[in-house]
XYZ file of C-alpha atoms in Angstrom:
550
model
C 20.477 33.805 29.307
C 20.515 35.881 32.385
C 19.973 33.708 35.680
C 17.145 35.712 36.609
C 14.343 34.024 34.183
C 12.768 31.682 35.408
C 12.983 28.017 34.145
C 8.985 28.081 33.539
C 9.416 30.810 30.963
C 12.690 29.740 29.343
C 10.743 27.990 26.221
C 8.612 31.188 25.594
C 11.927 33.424 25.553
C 13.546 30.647 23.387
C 10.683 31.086 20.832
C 10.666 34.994 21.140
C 14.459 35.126 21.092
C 14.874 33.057 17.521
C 11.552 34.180 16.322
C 12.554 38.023 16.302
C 15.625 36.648 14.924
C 14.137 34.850 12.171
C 11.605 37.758 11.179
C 13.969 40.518 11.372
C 17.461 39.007 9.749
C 15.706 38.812 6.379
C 15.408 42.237 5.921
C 18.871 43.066 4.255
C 19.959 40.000 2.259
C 20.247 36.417 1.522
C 22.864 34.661 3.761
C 26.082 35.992 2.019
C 29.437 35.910 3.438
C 27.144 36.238 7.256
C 30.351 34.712 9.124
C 33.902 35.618 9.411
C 35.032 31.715 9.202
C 32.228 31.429 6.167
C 33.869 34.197 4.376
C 37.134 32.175 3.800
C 35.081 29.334 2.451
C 32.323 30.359 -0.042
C 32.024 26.819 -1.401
C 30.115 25.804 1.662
C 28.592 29.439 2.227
C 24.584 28.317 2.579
C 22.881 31.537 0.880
C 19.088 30.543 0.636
C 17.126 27.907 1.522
C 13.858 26.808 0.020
C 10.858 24.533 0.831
C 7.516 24.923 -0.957
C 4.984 22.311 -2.732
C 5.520 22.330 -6.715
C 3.726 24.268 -8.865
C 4.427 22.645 -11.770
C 1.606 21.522 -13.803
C 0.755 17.544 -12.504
C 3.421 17.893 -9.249
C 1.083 19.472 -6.713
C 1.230 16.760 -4.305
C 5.436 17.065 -4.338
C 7.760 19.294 -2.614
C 10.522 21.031 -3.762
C 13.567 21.513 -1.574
C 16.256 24.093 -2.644
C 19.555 24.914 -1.013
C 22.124 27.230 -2.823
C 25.478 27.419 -1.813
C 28.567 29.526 -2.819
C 27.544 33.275 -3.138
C 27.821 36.551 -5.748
C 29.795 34.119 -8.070
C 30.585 36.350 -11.082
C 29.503 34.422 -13.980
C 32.940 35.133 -16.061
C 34.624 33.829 -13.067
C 37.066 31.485 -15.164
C 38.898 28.931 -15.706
C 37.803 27.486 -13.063
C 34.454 28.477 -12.245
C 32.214 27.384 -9.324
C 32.688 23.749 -8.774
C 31.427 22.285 -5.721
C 33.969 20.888 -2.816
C 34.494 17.070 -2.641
C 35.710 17.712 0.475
C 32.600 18.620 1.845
C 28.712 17.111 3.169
C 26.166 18.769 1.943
C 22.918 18.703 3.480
C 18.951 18.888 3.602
C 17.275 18.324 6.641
C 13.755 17.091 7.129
C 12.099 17.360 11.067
C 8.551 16.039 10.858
C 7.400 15.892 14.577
C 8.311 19.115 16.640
C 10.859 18.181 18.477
C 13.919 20.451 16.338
C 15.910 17.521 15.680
C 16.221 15.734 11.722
C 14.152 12.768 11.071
C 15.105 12.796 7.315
C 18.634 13.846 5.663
C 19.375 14.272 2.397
C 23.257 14.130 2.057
C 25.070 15.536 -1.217
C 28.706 15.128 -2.038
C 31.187 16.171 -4.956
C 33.409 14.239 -7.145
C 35.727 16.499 -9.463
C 37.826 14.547 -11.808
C 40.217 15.063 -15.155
C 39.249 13.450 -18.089
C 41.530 10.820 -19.910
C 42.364 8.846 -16.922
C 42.907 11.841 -14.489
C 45.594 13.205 -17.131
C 42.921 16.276 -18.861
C 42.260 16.443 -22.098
C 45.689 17.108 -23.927
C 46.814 18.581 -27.367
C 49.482 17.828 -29.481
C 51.860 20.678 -29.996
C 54.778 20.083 -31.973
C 55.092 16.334 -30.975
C 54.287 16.480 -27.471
C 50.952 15.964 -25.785
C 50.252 19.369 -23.641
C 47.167 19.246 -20.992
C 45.182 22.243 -21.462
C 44.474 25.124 -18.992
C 40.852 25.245 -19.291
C 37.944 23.401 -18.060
C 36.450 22.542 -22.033
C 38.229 22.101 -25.128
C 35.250 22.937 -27.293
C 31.719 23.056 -27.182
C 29.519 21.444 -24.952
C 26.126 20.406 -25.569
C 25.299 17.056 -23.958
C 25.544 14.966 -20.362
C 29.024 13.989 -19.803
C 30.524 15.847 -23.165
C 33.431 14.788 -24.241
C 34.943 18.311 -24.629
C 35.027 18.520 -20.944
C 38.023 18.578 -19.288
C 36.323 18.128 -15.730
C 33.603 15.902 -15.083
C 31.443 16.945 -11.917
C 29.337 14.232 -10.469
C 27.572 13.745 -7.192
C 25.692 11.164 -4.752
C 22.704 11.649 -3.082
C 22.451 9.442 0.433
C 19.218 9.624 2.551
C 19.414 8.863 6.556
C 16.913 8.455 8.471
C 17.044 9.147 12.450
C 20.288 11.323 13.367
C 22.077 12.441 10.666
C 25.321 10.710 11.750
C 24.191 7.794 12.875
C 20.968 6.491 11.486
C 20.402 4.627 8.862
C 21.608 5.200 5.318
C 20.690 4.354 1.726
C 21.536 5.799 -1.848
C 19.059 7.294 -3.942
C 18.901 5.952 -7.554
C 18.572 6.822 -10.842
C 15.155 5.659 -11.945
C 16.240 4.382 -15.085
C 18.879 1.999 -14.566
C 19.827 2.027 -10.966
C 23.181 4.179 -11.013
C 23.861 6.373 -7.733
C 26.328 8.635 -9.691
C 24.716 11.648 -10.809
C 26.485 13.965 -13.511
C 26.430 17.977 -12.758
C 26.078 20.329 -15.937
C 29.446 22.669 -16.067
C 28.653 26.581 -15.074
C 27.478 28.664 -17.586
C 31.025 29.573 -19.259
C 29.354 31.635 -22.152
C 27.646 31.755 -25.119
C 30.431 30.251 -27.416
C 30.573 27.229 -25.026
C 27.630 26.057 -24.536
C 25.489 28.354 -26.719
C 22.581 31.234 -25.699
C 20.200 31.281 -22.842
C 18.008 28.901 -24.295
C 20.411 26.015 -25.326
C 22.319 26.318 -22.008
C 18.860 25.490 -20.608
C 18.465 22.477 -22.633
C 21.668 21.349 -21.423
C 21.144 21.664 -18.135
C 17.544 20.192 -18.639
C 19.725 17.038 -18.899
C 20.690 16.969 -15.889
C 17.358 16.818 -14.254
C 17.557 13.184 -13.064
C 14.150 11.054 -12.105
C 15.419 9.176 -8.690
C 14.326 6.630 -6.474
C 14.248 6.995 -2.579
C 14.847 3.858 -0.541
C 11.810 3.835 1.549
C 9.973 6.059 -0.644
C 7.140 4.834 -2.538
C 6.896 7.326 -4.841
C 9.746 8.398 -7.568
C 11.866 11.883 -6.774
C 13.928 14.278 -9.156
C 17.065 15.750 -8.209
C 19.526 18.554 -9.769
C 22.263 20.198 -9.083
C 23.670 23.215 -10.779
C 24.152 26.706 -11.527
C 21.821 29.299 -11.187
C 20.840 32.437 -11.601
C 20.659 34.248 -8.005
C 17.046 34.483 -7.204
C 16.958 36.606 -4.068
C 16.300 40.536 -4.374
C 17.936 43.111 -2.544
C 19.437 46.189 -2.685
C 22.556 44.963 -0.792
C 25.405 47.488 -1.149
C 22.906 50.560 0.517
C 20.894 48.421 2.910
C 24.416 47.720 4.565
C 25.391 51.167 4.349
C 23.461 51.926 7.322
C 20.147 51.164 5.183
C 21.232 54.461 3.058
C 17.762 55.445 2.112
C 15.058 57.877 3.469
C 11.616 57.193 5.037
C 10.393 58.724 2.463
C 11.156 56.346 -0.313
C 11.159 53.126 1.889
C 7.374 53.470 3.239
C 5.997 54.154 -0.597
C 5.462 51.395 -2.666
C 5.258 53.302 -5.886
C 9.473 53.293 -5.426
C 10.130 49.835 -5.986
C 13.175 49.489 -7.970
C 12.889 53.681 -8.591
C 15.322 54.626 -5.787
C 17.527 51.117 -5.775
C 17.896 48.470 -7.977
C 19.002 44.716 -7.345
C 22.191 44.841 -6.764
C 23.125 41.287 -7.106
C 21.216 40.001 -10.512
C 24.119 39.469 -11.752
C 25.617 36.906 -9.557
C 24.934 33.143 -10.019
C 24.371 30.363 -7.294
C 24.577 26.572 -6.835
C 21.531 25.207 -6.824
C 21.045 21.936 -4.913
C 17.350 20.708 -5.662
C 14.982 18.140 -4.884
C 11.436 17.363 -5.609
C 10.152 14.614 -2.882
C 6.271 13.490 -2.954
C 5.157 14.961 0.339
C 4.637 11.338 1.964
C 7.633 10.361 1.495
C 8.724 13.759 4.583
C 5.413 13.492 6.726
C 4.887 11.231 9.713
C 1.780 9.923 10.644
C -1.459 12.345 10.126
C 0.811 15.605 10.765
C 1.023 17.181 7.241
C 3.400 19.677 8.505
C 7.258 19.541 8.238
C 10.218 21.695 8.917
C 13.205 22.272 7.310
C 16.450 23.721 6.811
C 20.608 23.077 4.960
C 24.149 22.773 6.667
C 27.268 22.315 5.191
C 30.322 20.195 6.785
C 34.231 19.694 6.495
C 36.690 17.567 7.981
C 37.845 18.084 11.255
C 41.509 18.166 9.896
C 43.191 19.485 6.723
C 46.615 18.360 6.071
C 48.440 21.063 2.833
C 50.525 19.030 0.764
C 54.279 21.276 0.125
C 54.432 19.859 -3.039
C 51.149 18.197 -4.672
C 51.295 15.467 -7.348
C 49.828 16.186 -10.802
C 46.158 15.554 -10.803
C 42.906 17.664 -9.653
C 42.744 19.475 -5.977
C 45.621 17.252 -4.892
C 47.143 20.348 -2.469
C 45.184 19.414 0.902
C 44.376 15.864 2.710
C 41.608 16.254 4.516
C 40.459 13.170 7.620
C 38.752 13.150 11.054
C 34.955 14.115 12.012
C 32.554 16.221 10.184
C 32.466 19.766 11.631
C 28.869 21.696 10.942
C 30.365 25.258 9.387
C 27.301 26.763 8.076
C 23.496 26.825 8.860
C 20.412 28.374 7.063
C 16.617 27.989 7.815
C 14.889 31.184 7.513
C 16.389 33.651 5.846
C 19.358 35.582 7.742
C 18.920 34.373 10.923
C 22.961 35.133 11.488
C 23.905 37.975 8.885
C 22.125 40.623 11.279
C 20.621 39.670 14.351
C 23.587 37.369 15.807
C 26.365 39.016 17.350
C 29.884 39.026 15.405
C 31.476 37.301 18.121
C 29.501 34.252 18.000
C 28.468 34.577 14.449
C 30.671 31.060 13.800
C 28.790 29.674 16.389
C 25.473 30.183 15.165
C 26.619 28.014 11.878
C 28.067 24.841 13.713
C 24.753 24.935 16.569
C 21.392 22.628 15.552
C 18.085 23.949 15.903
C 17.539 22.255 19.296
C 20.040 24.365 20.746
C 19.093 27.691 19.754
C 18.578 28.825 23.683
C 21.718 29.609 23.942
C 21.380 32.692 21.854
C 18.073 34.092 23.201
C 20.154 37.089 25.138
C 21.305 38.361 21.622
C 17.204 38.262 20.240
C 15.077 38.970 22.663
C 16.045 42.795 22.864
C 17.421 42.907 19.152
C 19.412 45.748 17.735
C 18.135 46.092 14.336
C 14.760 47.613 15.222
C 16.771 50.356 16.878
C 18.651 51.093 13.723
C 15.988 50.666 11.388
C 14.056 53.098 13.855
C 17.120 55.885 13.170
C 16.098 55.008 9.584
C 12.500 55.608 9.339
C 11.406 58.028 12.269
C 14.631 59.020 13.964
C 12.942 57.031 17.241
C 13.273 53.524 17.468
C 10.585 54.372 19.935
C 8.401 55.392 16.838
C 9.156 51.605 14.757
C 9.010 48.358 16.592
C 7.373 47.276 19.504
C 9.254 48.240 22.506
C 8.043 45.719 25.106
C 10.890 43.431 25.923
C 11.454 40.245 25.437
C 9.942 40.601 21.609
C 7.066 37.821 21.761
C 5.165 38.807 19.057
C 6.775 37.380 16.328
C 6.923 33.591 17.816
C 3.693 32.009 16.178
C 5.035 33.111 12.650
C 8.721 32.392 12.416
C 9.033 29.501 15.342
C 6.765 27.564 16.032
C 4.393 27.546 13.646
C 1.327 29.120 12.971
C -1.853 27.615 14.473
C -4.420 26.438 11.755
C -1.390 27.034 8.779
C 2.492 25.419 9.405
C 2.440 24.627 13.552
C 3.507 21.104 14.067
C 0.562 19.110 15.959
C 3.062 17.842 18.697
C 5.507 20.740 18.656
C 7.906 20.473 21.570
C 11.007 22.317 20.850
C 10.746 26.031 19.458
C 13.874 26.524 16.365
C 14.820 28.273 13.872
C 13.921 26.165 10.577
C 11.275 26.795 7.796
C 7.825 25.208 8.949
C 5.477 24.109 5.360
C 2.195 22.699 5.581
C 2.362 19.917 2.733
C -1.444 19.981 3.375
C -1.564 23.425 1.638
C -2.075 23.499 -2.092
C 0.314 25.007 -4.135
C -0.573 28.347 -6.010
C -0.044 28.999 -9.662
C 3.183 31.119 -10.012
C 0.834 34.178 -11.620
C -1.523 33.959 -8.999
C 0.778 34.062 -6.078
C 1.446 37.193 -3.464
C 4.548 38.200 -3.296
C 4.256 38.935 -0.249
C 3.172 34.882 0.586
C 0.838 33.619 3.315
C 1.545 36.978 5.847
C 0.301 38.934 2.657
C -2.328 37.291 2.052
C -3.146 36.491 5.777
C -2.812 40.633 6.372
C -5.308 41.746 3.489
C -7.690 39.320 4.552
C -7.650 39.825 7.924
C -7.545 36.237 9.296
C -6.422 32.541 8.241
C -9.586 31.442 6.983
C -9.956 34.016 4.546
C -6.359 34.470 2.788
C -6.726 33.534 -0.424
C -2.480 32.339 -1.159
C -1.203 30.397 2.167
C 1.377 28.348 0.131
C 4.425 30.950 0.489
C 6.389 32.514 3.300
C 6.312 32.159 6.205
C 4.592 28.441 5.265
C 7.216 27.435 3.657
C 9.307 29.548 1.386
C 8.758 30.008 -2.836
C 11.549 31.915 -4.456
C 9.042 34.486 -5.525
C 8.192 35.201 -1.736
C 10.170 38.849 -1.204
C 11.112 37.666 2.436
C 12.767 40.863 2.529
C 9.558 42.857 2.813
C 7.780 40.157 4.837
C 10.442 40.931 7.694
C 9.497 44.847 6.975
C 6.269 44.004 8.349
C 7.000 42.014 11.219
C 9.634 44.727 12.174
C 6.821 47.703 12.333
C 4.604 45.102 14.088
C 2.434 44.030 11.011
C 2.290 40.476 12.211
C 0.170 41.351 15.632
C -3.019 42.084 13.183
C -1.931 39.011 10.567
C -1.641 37.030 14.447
C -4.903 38.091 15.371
C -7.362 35.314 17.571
C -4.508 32.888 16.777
C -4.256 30.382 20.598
C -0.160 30.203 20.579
C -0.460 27.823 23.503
C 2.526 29.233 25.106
C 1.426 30.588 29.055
C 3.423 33.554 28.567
C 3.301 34.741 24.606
C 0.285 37.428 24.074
C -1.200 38.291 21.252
C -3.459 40.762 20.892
C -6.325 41.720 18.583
C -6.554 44.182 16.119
C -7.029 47.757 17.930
C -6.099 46.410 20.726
C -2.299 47.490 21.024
C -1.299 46.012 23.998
C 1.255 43.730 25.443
C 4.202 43.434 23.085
C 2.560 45.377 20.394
C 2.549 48.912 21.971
C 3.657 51.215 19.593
C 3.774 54.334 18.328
C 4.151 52.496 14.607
C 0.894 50.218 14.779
C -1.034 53.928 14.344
C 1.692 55.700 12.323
C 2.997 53.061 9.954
C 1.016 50.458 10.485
C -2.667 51.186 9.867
C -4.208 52.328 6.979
C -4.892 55.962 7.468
C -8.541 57.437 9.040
C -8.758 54.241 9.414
C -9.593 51.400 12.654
C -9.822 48.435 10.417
C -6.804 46.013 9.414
C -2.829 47.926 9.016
C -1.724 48.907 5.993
C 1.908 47.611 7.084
C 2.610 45.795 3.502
C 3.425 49.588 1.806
C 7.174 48.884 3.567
C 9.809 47.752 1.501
C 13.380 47.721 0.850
C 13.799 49.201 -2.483
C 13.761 46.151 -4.275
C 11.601 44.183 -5.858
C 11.475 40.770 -5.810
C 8.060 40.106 -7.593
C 10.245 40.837 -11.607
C 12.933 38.640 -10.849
C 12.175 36.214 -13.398
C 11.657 32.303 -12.378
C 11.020 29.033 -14.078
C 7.473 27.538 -13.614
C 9.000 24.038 -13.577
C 11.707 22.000 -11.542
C 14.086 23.188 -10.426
C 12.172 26.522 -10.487
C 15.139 28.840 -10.311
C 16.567 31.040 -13.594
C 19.150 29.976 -16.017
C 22.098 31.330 -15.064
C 23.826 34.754 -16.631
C 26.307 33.525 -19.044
C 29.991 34.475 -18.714
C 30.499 36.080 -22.101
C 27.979 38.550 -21.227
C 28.453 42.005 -20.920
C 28.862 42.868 -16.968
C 27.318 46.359 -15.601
């Protein structure tokens, strides 16, 4: 941060800095292959992150916490498939006071081993006994299936303080006390594990009621493959967003110029469904949130591995943080390349140190070239970008801002106070949606999605739209952001950080002085048909392997 700001205004720029960075890096994608070290390890490549409160019928007073890891897997993508990395820590992170450091953890690692003592299932050809090549040896229908050749389990540990250092406990299955969890296999194909619906039932399995040491109330956790839930029209948004004004600013073109590129794809879905006291601390009912993903600080190849499962690489020393995902995208598009690994190994307490990158961000300026050939004619153009802090950092006042908030980050802020909204019933656009057409807090009729939280319905793609033509000045209108140096104005107002040509060209309804009409941008995709389950863990079955790929 250049020496010239002043101490006294370092927090605001902090807030601006990751708050345009949070509001604007959705725009293009979930966080896919966002790093050049995180390219070379897709098995602990965060893509999305979820926190919202259940809407499942009698679980309104739980939250569900998703984190899906290892992107665009192809679902034919065999023998081996998409099995998680034992070598790895998996994680959830809970902060329920302000201050941008984890007060909860929820800590996930792998086990992958052979059946028949570590030997695989084996055949008898001609007199010999022959392991086979694949990962089943017939059908597969049930928890721990003896036609598997690999059995993939898991542990769950909570900590409480830091994540390294405080203390630790195992969650339990409800129903006899193990800590080993079984994982069902990926969705090989139809033949395996039968259609849509029975691979569903399987997996259903493998929904597992928990206990939480220190938690009063009982938990469910799962872990498993998915069917990618995020919406986007990847390959032309990162062609230089290869679509005209035109077809991005009318909302009849939703999936008519671009489809969803990536339906296809499956995730791995890490999920957990916590009762909301067990996350809050004292009278706050707000919490924030967000997933990393560790290795070993050293990894030793092996020139010639013994027979058995991943025995090529020894792996020892400290856990090293390699990936990092809160909001959506923070580091795919705002974050410089150069320090795009950096971004993944930092905390949320540190995020400072990139405010030079945010607070005059690029990707107005191309989106600008985009839509009016004058970045002049898009975003705000008062630097640094303030507008967006109340939304994406710290909170919005009255909705998700923590009562003793003291350190401005990057991590999804949810209101456990809120009441979850019937999956029909809620706007796809989430809380800024509903917040914009109303015209204030009080009178937005679904405040239980983005940026409160995040549902997988939520399209967090067009959300960022908004924010990017300055949308969120009018849905930040009379809001107090207690921060000496952040303005907000008023609707008609247009001052401060909010002058721009776009609040009367884009953003407002036209012949009109009353509340902007900034919700008509989108990205060509729509994220509203992308089909969800209305129970836990919420996310699609996954596309089967022996289908047809287009």
């Amino acid at each position: 941060m250049p020496t010239m700001i002043r101490f006294a205004t370092r927090t605001a720029l902090a807030a601006a800095a990751v708050a345009t960075c949070a509001a604007l890096s959705p725009a293009w994608a979930s966080s896919h292959r966002e790093a050049p070290f995180i390219t070379t390890s897709p098995k602990v490549d965060g893509t999305d992150f979820y926190m919202f409160m259940s809407y499942e019928s009698g679980r309104t007073d739980y939250v569900t916490l998703i984190a899906n890891y290892q992107p665009l897997q192809d679902a034919y993508g065999g023998p081996n498939y998409f099995k998680l990395d034992p070598n790895a820590l998996y994680e959830i992170h809970i902060d329920n006071n302000g201050d941008a450091v984890e007060d909860l953890t929820f800590q996930f690692r792998f086990n992958n081993t052979l059946a028949n003592a570590g030997k695989g299932v084996e055949l008898n050809i001609g007199g010999s006994m022959v392991a086979i090549p694949l990962t089943q040896a017939g059908a597969v229908s049930s928890v721990s299936d003896a036609n598997l050749n690999v059995a993939e389990t898991y542990g769950v540990t909570v900590v409480r303080g830091d994540r390294r250092k405080g203390s630790r406990a195992a969650l339990s299955k409800a129903s006899g006390g193990a800590t080993t969890f079984q994982k069902p296999v990926d969705y090989i194909g139809d033949k395996t594990l039968g259609n849509s619906a029975a691979y569903e039932a399987y997996a259903a399995q493998h929904v597992h009621a928990v206990n939480i040491p220190g938690c009063a109330m009982p938990a469910k956790v799962f872990v498993g493959q998915r069917q990618e839930g995020f919406a986007v029209n990847l390959g032309p948004i990162f062609d230089l967003v290869n679509a005209t004004p035109s077809q991005i600013l009318d909302p009849s073109l939703k999936n008519a110029f671009a489809g969803n590129s990536i339906q296809d794809k499956n995730v791995t879905t890490m999920a957990l469904e916590v009762h909301k006291s067990c996350l809050t601390a004292g009278s706050d009912t707000v919490v924030g949130g967000w997933t990393t993903a560790s290795v070993r600080q050293a990894r030793l190849m092996a020139a010639a591995p013994a027979s058995g499962y991943q025995t090529s690489d020894k792996n020892g020393g400290a856990w090293v943080q390699v990936s990092r995902l809160g909001n959506p995208l923070v580091n795919e598009v705002v974050i410089g390349l150069r320090d795009k690994d950096k971004f993944n190994t930092s905390k949320p307490k540190d995020d400072l140190q990139f405010a030079t990158y945010v607070t005059n961000p690029t990707l107005p300026a191309l989106l600008g070239l985009v839509l009016a050939g004058d970045t002049a004619a898009l975003a705000p153009t008062n630097f640094p970008r303030t507008d967006l802090v109340a939304t994406f950092l710290t909170g919005i006042n009255g909705l998700n801002r923590p009562a003793a908030l003291s350190s401005p980050s990057d991590q999804l802020r949810l209101n456990t106070g809120v009441p979850a909204v019937a999956l029909a019933n809620q706007n796809r656009l989430g809380a800024a949606g509903s917040i914009l057409a109303a015209g204030s807090v009080a009178g937005a009729a679904d405040l239980a999605g983005f940026p409160n939280g995040r549902r997988p319905k939520d399209d967090v793609v067009d959300i960022a739209l908004v924010a990017t033509i300055g949308g969120l000045c009018a849905i930040n209108e009379g809001i107090d952001l207690g921060l000496s140096s952040v303005v907000v104005p008023k609707v008609g107002t247009l001052t401060s950080t909010c002058t721009t040509a776009s609040l009367t060209t884009l953003a407002k309804a036209p012949g009109t002085n009353g509340l902007p009409n900034a919700a008509n941008v989108h990205d060509g995709a729509d994220q509203a048909v992308v089909t969800f389950l209305t129970r836990f863990p919420y996310l699609n079955t996954p596309n089967s392997g022996s289908t047809p790929q287009q």
